[in-house]
CSV table of C-alpha atoms and ligand atoms in Angstrom, one decimal:
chain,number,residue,atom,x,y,z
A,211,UNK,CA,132.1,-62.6,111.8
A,212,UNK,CA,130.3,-65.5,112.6
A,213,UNK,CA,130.0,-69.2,113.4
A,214,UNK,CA,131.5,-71.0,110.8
A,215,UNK,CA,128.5,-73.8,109.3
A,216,UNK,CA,131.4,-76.5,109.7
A,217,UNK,CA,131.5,-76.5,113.4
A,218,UNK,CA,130.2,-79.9,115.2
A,219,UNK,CA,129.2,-78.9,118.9
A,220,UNK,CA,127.4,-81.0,121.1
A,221,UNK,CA,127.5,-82.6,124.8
A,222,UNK,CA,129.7,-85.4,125.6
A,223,UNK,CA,128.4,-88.6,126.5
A,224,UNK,CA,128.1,-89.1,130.7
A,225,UNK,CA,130.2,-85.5,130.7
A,226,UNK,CA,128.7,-82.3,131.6
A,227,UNK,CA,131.8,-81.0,129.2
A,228,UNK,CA,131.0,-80.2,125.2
A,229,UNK,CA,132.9,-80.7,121.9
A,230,UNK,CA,133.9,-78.5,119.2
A,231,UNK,CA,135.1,-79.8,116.3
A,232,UNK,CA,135.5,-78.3,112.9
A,233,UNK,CA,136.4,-81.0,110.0
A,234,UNK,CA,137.0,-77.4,107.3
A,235,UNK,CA,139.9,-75.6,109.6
A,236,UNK,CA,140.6,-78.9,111.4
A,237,UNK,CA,140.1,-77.7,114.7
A,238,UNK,CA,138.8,-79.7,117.7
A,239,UNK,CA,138.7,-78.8,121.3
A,240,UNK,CA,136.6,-79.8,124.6
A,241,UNK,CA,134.8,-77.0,125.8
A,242,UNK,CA,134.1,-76.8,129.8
A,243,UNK,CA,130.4,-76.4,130.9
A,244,UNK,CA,130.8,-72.3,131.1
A,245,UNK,CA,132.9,-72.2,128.5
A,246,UNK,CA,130.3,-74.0,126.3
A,247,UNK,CA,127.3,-71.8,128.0
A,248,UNK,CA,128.7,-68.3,126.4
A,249,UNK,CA,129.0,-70.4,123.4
A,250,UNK,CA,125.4,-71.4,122.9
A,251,UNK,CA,124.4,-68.2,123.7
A,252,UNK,CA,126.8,-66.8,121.6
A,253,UNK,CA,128.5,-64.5,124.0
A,254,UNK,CA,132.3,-65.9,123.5
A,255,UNK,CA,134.4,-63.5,125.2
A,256,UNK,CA,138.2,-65.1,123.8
A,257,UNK,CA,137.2,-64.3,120.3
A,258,UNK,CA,140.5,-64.1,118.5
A,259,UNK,CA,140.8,-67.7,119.7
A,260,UNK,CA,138.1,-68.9,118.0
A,261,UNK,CA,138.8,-67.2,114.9
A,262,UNK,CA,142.4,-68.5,115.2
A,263,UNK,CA,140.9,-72.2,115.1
A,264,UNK,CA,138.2,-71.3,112.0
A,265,UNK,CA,135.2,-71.6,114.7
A,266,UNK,CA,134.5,-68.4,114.1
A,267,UNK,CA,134.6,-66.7,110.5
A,268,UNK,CA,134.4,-63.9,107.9
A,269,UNK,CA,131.9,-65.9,105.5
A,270,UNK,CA,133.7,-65.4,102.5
A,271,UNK,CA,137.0,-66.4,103.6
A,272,UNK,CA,135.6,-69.9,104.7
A,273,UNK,CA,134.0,-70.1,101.3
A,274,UNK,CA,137.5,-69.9,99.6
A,275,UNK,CA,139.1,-72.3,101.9
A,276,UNK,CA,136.4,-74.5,101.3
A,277,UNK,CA,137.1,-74.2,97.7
A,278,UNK,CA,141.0,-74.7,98.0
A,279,UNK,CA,140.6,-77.4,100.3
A,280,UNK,CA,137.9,-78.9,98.0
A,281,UNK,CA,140.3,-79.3,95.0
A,282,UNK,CA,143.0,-80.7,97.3
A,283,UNK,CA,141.1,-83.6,97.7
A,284,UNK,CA,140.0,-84.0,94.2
A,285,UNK,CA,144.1,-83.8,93.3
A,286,UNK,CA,144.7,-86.3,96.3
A,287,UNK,CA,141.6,-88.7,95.1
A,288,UNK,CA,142.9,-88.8,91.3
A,289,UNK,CA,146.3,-90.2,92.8
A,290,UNK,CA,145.0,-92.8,95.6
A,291,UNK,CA,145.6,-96.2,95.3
A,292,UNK,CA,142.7,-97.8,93.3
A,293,UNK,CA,141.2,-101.0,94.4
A,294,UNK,CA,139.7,-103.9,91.6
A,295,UNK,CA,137.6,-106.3,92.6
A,296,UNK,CA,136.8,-109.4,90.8
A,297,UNK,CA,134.5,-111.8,91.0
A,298,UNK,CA,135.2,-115.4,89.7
A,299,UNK,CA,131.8,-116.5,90.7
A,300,UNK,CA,128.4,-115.7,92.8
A,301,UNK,CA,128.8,-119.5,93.9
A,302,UNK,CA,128.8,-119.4,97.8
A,303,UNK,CA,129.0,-122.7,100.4
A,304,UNK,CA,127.9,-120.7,102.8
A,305,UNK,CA,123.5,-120.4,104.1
A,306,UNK,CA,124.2,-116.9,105.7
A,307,UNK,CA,121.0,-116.1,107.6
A,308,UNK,CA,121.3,-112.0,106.3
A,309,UNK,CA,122.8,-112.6,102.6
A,310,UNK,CA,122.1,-109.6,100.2
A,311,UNK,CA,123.3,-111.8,97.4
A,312,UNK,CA,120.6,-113.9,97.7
A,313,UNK,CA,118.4,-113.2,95.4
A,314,UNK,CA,120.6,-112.5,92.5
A,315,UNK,CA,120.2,-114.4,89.8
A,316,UNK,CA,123.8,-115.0,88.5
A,317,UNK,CA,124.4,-118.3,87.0
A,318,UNK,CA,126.5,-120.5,89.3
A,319,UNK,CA,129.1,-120.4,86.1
A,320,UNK,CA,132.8,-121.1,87.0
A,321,UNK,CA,134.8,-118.1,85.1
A,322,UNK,CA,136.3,-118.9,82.0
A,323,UNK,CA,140.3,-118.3,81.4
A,324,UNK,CA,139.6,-116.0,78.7
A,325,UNK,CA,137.5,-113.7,81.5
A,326,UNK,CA,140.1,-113.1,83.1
A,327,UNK,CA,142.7,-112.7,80.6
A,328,UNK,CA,140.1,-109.5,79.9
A,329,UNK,CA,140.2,-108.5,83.3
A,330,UNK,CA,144.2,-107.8,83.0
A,331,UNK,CA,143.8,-106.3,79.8
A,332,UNK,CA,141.1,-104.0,80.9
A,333,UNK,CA,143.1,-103.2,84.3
A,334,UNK,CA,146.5,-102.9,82.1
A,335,UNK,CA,144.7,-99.9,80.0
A,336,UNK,CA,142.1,-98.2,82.1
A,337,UNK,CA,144.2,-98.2,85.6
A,338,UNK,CA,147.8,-97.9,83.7
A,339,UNK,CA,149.2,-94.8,85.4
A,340,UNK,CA,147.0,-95.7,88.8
A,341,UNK,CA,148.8,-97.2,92.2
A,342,UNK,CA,146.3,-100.3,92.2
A,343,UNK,CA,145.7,-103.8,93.9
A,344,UNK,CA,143.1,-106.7,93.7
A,345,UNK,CA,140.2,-107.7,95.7
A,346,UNK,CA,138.7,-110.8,94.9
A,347,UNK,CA,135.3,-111.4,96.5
A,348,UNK,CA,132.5,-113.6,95.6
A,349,UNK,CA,130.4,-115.4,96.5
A,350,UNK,CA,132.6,-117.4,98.3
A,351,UNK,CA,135.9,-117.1,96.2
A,352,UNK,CA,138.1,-119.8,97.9
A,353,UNK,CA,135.9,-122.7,96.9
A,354,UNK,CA,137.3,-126.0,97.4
A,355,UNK,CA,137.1,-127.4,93.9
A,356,UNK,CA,140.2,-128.1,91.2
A,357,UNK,CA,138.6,-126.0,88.9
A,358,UNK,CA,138.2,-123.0,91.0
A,359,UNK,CA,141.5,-123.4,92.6
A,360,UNK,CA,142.8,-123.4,89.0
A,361,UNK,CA,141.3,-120.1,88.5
A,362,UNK,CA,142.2,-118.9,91.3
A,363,UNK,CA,145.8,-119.5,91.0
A,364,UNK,CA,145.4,-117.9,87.1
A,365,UNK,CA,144.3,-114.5,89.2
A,366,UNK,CA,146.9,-115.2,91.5
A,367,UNK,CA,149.7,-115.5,88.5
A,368,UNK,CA,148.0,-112.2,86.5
A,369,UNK,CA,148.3,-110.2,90.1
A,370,UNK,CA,152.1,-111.4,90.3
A,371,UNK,CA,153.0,-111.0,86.7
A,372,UNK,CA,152.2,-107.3,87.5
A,373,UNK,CA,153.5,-106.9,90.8
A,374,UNK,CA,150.3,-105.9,92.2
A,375,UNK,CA,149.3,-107.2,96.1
A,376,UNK,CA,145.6,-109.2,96.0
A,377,UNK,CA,143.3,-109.4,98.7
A,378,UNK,CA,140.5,-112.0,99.5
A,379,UNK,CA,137.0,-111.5,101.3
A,380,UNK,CA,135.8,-114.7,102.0
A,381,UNK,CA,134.0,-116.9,104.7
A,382,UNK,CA,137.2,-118.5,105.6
A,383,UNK,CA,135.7,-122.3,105.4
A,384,UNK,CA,138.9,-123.5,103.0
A,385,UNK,CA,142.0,-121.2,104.4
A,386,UNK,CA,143.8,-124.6,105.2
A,387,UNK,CA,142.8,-126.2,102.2
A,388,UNK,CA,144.1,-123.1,100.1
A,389,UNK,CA,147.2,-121.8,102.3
A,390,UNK,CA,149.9,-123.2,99.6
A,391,UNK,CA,148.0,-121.6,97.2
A,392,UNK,CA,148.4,-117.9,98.8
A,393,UNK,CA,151.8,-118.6,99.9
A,394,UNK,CA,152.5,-117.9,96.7
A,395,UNK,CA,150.7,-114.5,95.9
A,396,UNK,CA,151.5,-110.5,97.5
A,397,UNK,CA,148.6,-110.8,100.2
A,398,UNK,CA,147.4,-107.5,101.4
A,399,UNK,CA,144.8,-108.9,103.3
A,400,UNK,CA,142.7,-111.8,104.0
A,401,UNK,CA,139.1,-110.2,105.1
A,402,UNK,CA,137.2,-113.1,107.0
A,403,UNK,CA,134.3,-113.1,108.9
A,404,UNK,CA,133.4,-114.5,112.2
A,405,UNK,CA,130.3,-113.3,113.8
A,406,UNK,CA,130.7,-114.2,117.3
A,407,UNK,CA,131.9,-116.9,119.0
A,408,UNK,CA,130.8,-120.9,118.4
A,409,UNK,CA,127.3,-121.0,118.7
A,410,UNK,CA,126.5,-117.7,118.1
A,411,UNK,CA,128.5,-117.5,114.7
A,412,UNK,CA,127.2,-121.1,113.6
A,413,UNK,CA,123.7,-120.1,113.9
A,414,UNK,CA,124.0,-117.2,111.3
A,415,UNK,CA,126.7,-118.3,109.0
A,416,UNK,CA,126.5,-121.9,108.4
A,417,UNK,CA,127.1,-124.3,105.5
A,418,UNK,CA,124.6,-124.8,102.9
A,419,UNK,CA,123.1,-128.1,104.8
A,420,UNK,CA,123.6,-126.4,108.4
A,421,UNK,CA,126.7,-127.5,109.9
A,422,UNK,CA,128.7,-125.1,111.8
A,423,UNK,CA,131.6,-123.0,110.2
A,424,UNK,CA,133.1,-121.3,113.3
A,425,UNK,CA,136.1,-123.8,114.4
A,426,UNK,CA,137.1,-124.4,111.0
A,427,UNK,CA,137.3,-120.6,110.6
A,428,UNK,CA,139.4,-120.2,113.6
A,429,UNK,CA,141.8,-122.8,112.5
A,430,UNK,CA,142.4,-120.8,109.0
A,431,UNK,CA,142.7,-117.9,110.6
A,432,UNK,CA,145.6,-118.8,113.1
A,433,UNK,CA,147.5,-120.5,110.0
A,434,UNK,CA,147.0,-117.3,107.8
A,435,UNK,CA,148.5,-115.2,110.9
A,436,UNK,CA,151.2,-118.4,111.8
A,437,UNK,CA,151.8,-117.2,108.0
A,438,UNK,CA,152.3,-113.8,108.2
A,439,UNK,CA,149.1,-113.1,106.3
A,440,UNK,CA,147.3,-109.8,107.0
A,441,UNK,CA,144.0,-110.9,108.3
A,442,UNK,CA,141.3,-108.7,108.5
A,443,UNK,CA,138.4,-110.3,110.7
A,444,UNK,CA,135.0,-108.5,109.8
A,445,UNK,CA,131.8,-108.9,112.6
A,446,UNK,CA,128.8,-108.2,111.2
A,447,UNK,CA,126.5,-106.6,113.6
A,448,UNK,CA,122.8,-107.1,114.7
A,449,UNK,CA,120.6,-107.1,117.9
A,450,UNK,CA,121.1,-110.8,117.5
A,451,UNK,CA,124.9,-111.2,117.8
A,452,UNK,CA,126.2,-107.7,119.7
A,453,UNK,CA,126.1,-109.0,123.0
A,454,UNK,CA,128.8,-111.7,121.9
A,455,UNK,CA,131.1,-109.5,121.1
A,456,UNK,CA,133.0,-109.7,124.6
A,457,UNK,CA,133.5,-113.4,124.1
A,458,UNK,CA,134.7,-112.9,120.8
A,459,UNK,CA,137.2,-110.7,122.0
A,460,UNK,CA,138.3,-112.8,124.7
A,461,UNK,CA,138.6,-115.4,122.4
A,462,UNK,CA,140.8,-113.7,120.3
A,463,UNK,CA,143.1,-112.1,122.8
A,464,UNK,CA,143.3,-116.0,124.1
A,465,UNK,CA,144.0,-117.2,120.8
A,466,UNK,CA,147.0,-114.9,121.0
A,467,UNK,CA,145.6,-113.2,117.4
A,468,UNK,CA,145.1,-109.5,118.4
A,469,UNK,CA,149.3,-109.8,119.6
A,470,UNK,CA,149.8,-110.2,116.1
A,471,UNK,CA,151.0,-107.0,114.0
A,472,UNK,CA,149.0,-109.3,111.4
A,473,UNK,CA,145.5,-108.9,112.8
A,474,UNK,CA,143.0,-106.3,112.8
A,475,UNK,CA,138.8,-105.8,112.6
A,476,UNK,CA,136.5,-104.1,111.6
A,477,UNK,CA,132.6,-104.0,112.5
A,478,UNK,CA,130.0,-103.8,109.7
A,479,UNK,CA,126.4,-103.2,110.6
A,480,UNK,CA,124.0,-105.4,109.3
A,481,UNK,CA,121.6,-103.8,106.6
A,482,UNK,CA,119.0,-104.3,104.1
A,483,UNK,CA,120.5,-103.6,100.8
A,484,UNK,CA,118.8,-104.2,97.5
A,485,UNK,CA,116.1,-106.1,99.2
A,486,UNK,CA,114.0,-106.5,102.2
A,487,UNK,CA,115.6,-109.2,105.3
A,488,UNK,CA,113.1,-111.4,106.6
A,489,UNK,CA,113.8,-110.6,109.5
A,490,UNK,CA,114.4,-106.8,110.1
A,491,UNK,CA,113.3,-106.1,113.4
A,492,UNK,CA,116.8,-106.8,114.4
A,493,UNK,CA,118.3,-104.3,112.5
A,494,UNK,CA,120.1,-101.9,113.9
A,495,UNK,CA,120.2,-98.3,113.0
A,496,UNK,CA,123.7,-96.9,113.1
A,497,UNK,CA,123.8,-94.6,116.0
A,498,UNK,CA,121.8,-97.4,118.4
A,499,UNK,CA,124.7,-99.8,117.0
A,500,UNK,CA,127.3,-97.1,118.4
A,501,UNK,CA,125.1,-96.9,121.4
A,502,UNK,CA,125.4,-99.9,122.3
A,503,UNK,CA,128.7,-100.7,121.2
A,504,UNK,CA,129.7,-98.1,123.7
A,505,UNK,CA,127.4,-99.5,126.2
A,506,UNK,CA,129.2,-102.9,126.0
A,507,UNK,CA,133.0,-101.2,125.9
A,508,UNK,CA,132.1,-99.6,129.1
A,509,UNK,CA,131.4,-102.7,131.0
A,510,UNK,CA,134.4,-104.9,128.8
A,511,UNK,CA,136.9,-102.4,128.5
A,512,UNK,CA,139.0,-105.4,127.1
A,513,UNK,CA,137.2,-105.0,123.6
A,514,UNK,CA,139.2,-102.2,123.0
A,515,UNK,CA,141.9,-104.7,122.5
A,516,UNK,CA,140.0,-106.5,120.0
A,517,UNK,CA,138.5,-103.4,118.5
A,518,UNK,CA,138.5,-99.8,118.7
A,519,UNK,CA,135.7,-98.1,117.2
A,520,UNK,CA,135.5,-95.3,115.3
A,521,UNK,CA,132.9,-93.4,115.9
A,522,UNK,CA,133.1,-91.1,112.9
A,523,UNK,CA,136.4,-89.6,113.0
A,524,UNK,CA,136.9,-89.7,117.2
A,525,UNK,CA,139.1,-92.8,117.6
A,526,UNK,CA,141.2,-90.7,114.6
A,527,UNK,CA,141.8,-87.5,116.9
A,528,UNK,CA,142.5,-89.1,119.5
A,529,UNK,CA,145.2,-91.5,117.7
A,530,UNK,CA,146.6,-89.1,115.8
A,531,UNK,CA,146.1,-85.8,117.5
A,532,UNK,CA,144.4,-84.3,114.3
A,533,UNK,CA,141.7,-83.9,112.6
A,534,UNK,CA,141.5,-86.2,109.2
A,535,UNK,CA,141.3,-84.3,105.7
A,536,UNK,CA,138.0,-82.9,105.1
A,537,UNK,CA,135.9,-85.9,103.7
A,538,UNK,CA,134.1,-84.3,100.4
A,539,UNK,CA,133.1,-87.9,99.8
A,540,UNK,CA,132.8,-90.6,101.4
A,541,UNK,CA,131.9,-93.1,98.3
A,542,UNK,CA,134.9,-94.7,96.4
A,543,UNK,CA,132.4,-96.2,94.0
A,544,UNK,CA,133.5,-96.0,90.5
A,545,UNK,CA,136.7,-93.5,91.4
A,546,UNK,CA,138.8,-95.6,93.8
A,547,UNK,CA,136.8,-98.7,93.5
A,548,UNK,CA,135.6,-100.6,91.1
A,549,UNK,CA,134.2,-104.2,90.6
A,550,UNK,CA,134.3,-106.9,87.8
A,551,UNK,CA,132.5,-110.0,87.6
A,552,UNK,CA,133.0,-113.3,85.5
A,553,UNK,CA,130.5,-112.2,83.4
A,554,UNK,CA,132.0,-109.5,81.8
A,555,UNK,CA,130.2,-106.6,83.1
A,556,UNK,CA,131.3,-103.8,85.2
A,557,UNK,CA,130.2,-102.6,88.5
A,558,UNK,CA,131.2,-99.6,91.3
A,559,UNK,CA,131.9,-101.3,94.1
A,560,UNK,CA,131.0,-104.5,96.1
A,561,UNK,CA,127.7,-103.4,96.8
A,562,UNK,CA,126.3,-103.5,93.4
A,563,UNK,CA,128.2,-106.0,91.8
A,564,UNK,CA,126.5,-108.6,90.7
A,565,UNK,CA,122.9,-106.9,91.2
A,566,UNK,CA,121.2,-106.6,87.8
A,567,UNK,CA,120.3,-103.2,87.0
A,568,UNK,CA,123.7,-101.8,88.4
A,569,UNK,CA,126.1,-102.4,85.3
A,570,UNK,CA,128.0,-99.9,84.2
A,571,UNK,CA,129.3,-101.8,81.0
A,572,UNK,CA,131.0,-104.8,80.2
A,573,UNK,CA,134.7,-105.3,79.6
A,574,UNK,CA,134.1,-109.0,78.6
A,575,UNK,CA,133.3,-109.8,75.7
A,576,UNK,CA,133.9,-106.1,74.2
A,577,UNK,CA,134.5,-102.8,76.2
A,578,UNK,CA,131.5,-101.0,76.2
A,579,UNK,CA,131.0,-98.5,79.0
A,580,UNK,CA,128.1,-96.7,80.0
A,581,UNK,CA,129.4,-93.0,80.2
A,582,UNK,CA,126.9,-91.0,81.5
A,583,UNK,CA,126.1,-93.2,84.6
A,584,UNK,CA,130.0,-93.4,85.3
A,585,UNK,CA,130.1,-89.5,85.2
A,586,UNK,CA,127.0,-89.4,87.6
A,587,UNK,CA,128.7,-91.8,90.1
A,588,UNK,CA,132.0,-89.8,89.8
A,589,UNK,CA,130.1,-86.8,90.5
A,590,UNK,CA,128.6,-87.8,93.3
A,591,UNK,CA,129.8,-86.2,96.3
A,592,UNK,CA,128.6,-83.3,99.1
A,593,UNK,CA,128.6,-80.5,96.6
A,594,UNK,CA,125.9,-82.4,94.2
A,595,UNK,CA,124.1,-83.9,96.6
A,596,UNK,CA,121.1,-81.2,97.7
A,597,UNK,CA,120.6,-82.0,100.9
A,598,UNK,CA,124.6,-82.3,101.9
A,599,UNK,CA,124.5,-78.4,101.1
A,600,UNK,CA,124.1,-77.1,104.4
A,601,UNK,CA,124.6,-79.5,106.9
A,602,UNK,CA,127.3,-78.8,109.3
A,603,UNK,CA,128.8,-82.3,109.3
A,604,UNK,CA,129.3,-82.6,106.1
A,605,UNK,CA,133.0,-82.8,105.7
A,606,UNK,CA,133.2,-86.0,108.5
A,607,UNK,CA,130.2,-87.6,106.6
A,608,UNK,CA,131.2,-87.4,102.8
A,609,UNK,CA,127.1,-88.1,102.3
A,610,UNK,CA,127.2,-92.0,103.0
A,611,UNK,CA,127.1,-94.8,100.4
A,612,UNK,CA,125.6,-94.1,97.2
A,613,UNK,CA,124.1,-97.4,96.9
A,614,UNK,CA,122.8,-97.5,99.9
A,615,UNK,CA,120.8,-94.2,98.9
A,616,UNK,CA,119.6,-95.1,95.5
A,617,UNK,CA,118.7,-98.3,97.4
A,618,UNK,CA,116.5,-96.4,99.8
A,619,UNK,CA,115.2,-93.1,97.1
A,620,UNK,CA,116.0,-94.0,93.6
A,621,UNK,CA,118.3,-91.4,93.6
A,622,UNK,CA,122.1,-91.5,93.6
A,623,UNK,CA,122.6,-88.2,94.0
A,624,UNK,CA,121.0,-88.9,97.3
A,625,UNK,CA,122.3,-88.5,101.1
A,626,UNK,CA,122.7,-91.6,103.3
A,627,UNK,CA,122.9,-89.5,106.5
A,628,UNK,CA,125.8,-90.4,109.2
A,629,UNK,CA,125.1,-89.0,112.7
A,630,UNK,CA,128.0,-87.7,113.3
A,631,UNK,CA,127.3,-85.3,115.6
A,632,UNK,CA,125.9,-88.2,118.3
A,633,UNK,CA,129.0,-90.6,117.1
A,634,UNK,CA,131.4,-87.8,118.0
A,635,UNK,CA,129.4,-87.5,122.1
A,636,UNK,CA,129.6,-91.4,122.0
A,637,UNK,CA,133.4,-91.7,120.7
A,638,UNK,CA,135.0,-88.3,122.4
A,639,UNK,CA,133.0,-89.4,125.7
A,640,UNK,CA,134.6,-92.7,125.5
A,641,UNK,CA,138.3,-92.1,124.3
A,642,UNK,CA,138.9,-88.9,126.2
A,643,UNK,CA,138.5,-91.0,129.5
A,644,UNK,CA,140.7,-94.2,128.4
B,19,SF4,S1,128.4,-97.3,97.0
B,19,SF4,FE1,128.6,-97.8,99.2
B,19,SF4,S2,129.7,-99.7,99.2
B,19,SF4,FE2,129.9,-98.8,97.2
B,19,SF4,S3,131.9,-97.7,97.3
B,19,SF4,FE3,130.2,-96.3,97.7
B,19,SF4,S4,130.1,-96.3,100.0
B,19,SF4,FE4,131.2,-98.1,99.4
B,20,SF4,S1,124.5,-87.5,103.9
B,20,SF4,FE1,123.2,-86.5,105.5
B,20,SF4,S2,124.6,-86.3,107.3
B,20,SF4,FE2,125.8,-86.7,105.5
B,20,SF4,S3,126.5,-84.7,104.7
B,20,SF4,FE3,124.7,-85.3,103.6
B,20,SF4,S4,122.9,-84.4,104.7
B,20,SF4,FE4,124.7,-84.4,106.1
């Protein structure tokens, strides 16, 4: 017998208590500072207890459940709900101060009917058997212009001819102006972005020619919720903009928004992807994000209402009083996910769409797929990736983003490490007291 290589023990944060947690038997508990002490120096004296909860275990046996559990997720994967996105254009209103789009160099084209009568045929064959629904993301998708509103509305009719919801990630400049217009579709979600609040926000996402965004946003956002609209506000996060997220929060709780079964958020950290920022230095790397995420929380408890982190799979345990799955992989990336652009060509997922080298075929004019780098992206997960191998966090990391790690080696068979291990002190320290 002996330790199992999936357990996750460490110190809580501002606790003189530890965690176990053990994302392969699905075991977590909080060990008390003596408790923890025979544990580091391995001199447990309630051993059936630990083999009970998979802490502690015959090598073998782990290996099969491993194995079993393994092709469980596989089986689960190949019947998940897969999400399309398309993109009817790189065109963006928008100056954003960090945009990785940048420096593509897509032609500002407007898409042409018979792109995305291809898109549904594609969809129709390839995803026929497949639970699916429709992202469309841009550049700025909800341009206000006849033409794009046009095409817009043609997605919107495709989507509804098939009974299939459709989502929208945009900057949220032209919600009022395009409210009748998705009235009329299956909205799953409306994903907008707000960065802080007024003066904060304006300074990093602003219209091409400067003027401010933020009030405009604010207004689209109460009509989509006045609407019934999912609306999924996304802050993404630097050293320049953290320390507004109280007033954000405040603003939303006195907007009446997070009161709405309608409104949720998410926090993205700002990151170079593709290509160098400017301006770097303010950068966060993930676990001084969580640190100071957790910092902040502390002192405005009230975010919580607003937003509840996760830190790795923390807030999850302690909502749902069980572990998650085991996570094999983390990347949807050409299984779940998949992206299309107006162009014709076929991506993974919304972080290489659109960036040249990162096609994986074209289903516009003809279908022409490029096999062998689909197969490596749908091999990609902790068993091919060398490094995943033997680390004992493994199963809550899934082995990152792919694109962020071919970004960063060349390789996409590559790890893009999570630190779990210090999320898990941050997020246990934090949710076991509130
Ligand atoms: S490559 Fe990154 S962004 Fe794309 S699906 Fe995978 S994890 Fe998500
Ligand atoms: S990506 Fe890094 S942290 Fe994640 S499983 Fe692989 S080696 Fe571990």
């Amino acid at each position: 017998m002996q330790y199992s290589k999936h357990n996750i023990f460490s110190k809580i944060a501002e606790s003189e208590s530890y965690y176990i947690v053990n994302p392969l038997s699905g075991q977590a508990d909080i060990l008390e500072p003596k408790e923890a002490q025979k544990y580091i120096d391995q001199n447990i004296t309630n051993t059936q207890a630990y083999i009970d909860k998979g802490y502690l275990v015959e090598p073998k046996e782990e290996a099969k459940l491993f194995k079993k559990k393994y092709l469980d997720f596989i089986d689960e994967r190949d019947s998940d709900e897969v999400q399309l996105f398309f993109t009817p254009w790189y065109t963006c209103n928008f100056n954003c101060s960090y945009c990785f789009q940048d420096e593509y160099t897509n032609a500002n084209d407007d898409v042409k009917d018979e792109v995305i009568d291809a898109f549904f045929k594609y969809i129709d064959e390839k995803f026929v058997s497949r639970q699916k629904y429709i992202t469309i993301f841009g550049g700025e998708p909800l341009l206000n212009s006849p033409a794009k509103k046009e095409s817009i509305k043609k997605v919107i009719a495709g989507a509804n001819q098939r009974n299939l919801d459709i989502a929208f990630v945009t900057n949220g400049y032209h919600i009022t102006e395009y409210i009748d217009i998705l009235k009329t579709a299956r909205i799953r979600e409306i994903q907008v972005t707000v960065d802080g609040t007024q003066q904060v926000h304006d300074s990093r996402r602003m219209l091409k020619g400067g003027k401010g965004s933020f009030s405009k946003i604010a207004e689209g956002v109460s009509l989509l919720l006045e609407n019934n609209m999912p609306v999924n506000m996304r802050m993404i996060v630097d050293k320049d903009n953290i320390n507004t997220l109280p007033d954000l929060a405040r603003f939303a709780i006195e907007k009446g928004w997070t009161e709405s079964p309608f409104f949720k958020t998410a926090l993205g950290r700002n990151y170079e992807l593709h290509h160098c920022q400017t301006n770097n230095t303010r950068l966060f790397k993930r676990i001084e994000m969580y640190q100071e995420i957790y910092d902040i929380v502390k002192e405005h408890p009230e975010i919580l209402e607003f937003h509840k982190p996760a830190f790795s799979i923390a807030k999850f345990i302690f909502e749902n009083g069980e572990l998650p799955n085991p996570l094999f992989d983390s990347c949807s990336g050409a299984k779940t996910e998949w992206a299309f652009d107006y162009s014709g060509r076929v991506y993974s997922c919304t972080a290489t769409v659109g960036n040249i080298g990162d096609e994986l075929g074209t289903f516009y004019p003809k279908i022409e797929l490029k096999e062998d780098l689909i197969e490596e992206w749908e091999e990609r997960d902790v068993l091919s990736i060398k490094e995943c191998n033997n680390c004992p966090v493994q199963l809550a990391c899934g082995g990152g983003c792919a694109a962020i790690a071919k970004s960063r080696t060349g390789k996409l068979h590559s790890p893009d490490c999570r630190p779990v291990k210090g999320l898990l002190e941050l997020g246990i320290g934090l949710y076991s007291v509130s």
